[in-house]
Short mmCIF file of C-alpha atoms in Angstrom, two decimals:
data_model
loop_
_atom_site.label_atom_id
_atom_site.label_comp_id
_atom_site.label_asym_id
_atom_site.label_seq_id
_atom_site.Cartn_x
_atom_site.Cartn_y
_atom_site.Cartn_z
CA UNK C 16 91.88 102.43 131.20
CA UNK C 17 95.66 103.18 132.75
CA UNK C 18 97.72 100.41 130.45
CA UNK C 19 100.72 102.10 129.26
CA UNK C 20 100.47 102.79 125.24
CA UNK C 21 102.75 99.92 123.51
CA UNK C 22 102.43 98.23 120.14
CA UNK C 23 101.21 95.03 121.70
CA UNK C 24 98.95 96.69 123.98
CA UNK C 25 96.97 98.28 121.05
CA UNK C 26 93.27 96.36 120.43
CA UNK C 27 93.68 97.62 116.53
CA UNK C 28 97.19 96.07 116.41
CA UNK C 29 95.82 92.82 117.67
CA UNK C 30 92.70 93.16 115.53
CA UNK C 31 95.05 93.82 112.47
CA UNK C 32 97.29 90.67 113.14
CA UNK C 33 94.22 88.48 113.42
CA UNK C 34 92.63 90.22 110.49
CA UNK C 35 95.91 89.14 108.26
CA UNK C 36 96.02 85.94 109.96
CA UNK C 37 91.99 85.06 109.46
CA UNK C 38 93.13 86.54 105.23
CA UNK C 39 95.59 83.37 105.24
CA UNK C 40 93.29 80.95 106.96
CA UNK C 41 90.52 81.21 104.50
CA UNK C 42 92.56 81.24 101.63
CA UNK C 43 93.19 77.45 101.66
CA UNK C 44 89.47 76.60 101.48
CA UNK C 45 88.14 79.14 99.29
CA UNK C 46 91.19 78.76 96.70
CA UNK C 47 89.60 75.83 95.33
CA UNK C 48 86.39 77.68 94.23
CA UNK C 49 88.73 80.79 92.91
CA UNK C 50 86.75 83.13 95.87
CA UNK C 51 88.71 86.06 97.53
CA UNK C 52 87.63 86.12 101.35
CA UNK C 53 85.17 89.67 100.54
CA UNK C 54 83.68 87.65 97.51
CA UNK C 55 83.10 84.70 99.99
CA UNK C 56 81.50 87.12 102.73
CA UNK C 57 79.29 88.53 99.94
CA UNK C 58 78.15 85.34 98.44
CA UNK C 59 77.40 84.55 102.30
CA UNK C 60 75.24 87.57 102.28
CA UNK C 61 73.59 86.50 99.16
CA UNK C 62 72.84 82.97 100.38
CA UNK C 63 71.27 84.70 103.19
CA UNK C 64 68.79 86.92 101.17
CA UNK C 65 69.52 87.27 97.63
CA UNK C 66 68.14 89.45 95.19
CA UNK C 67 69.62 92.41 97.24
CA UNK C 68 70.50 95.83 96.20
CA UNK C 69 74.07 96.92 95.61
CA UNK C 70 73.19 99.66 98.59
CA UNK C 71 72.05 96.75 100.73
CA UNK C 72 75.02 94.74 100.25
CA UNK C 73 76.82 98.17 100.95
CA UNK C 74 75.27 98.16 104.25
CA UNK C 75 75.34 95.13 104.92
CA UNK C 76 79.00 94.40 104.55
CA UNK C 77 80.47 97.84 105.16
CA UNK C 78 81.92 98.16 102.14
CA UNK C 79 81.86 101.47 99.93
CA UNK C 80 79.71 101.09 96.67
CA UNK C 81 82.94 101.91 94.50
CA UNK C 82 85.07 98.87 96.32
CA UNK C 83 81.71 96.77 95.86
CA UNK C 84 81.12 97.36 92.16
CA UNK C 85 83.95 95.94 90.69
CA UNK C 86 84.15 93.17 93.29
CA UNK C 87 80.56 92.09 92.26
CA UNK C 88 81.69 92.54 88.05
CA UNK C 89 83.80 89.83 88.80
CA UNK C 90 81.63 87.88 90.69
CA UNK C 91 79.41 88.24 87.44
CA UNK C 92 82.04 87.39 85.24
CA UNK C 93 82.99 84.31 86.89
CA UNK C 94 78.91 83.07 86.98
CA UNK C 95 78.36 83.47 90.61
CA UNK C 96 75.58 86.04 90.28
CA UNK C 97 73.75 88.52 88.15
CA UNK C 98 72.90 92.14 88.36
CA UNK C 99 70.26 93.36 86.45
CA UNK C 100 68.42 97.29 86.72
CA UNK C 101 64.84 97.32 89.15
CA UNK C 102 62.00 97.73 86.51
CA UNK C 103 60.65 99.57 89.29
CA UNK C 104 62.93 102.14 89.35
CA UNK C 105 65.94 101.62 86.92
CA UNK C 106 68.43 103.79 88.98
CA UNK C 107 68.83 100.54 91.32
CA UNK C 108 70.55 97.04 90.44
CA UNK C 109 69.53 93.87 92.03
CA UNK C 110 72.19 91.26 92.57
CA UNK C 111 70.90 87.56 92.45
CA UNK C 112 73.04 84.33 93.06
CA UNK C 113 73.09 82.31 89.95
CA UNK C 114 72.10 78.67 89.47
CA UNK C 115 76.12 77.88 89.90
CA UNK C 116 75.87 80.48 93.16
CA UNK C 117 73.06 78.30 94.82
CA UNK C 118 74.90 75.01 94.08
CA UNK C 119 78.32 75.93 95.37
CA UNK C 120 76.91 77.12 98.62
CA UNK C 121 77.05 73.64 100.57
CA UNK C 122 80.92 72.54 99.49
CA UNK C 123 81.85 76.02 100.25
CA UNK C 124 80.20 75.99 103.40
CA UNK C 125 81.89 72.50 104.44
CA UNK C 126 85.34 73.66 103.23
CA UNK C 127 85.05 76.79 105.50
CA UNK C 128 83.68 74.79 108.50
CA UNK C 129 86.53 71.78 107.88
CA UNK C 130 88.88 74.95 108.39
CA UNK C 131 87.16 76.07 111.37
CA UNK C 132 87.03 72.99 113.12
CA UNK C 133 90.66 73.22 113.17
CA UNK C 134 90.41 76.36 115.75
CA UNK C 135 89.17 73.68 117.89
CA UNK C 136 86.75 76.36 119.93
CA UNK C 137 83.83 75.08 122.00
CA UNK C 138 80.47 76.49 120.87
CA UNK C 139 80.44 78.50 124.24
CA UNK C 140 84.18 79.99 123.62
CA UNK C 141 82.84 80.99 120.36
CA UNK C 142 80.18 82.54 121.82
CA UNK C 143 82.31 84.61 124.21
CA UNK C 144 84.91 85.37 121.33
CA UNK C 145 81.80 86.70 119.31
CA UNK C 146 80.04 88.39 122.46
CA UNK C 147 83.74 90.62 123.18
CA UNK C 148 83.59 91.56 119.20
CA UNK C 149 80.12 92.74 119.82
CA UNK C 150 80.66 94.59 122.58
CA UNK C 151 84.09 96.04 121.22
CA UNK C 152 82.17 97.72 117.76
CA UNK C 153 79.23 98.85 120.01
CA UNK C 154 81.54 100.49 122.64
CA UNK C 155 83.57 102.15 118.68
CA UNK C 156 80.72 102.85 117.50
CA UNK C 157 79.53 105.26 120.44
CA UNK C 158 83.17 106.28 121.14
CA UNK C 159 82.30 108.30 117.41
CA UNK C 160 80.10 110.98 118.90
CA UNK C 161 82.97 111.42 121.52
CA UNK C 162 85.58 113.85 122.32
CA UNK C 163 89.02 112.08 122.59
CA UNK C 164 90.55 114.04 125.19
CA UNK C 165 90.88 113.05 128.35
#
């Protein structure tokens, strides 16, 4: 690549803006259920399998164990799940979407897609916008066992 090295050339600048932007967007739906975005994006995860390990969830949603602790205590406090020790082996919890965590899945759902909609994307421009974001974190991800110089 040859572009000259400017502030609004920079994919992590752009990323950054639409990563503060995308912050603000979701706010207005998940206010009413008193969810931060990363507590939505976990209860997602949860909806999708449940009874998960912390580890998994980790994993999962590339987030460090010590940011995803106290994010899931007050998840817990608030009703939306439970973690309780494996009786197989006690040294991992299980996390598990509560009775209230099952039912608030659909209005949450429809409150995010109502906010969606308003992006007003065809299902094939989604498709490409998801298909660049791919490619970009593959293309990061083996940049990592690179050397930078040129």
């Amino acid at each position: 690549m040859t572009r000259k090295i400017v502030l609004d050339n920079q994919i992590c600048f752009q990323i950054s803006r639409a990563h503060q932007l995308f912050n603000k967007f979701y706010q207005e739906p998940l206010s009413k259920f008193n969810l931060t975005y990363v507590q939505y994006v976990t209860l997602l995860s949860l909806w999708e399998k449940d009874g998960v390990t912390v580890n998994y969830l980790s994993q999962k949603l590339g987030l460090s164990n010590g940011t995803l602790t106290p994010l899931l205590k007050r998840l817990e406090k608030a009703g939306w799940i439970t973690r309780t020790r494996d009786k197989a082996d006690e040294r991992r919890v299980l996390i598990h979407l509560t009775e209230l965590g099952k039912q608030k899945k659909e209005p949450i759902l429809n409150a995010v897609q109502g906010c969606l909609n308003r992006l007003d994307y065809s299902d094939q421009q989604f498709d490409e916008v998801m298909d660049t974001i791919e490619d970009l974190q593959d293309r990061l991800e083996k940049s990592e066992k690179k050397d930078c110089e040129k």
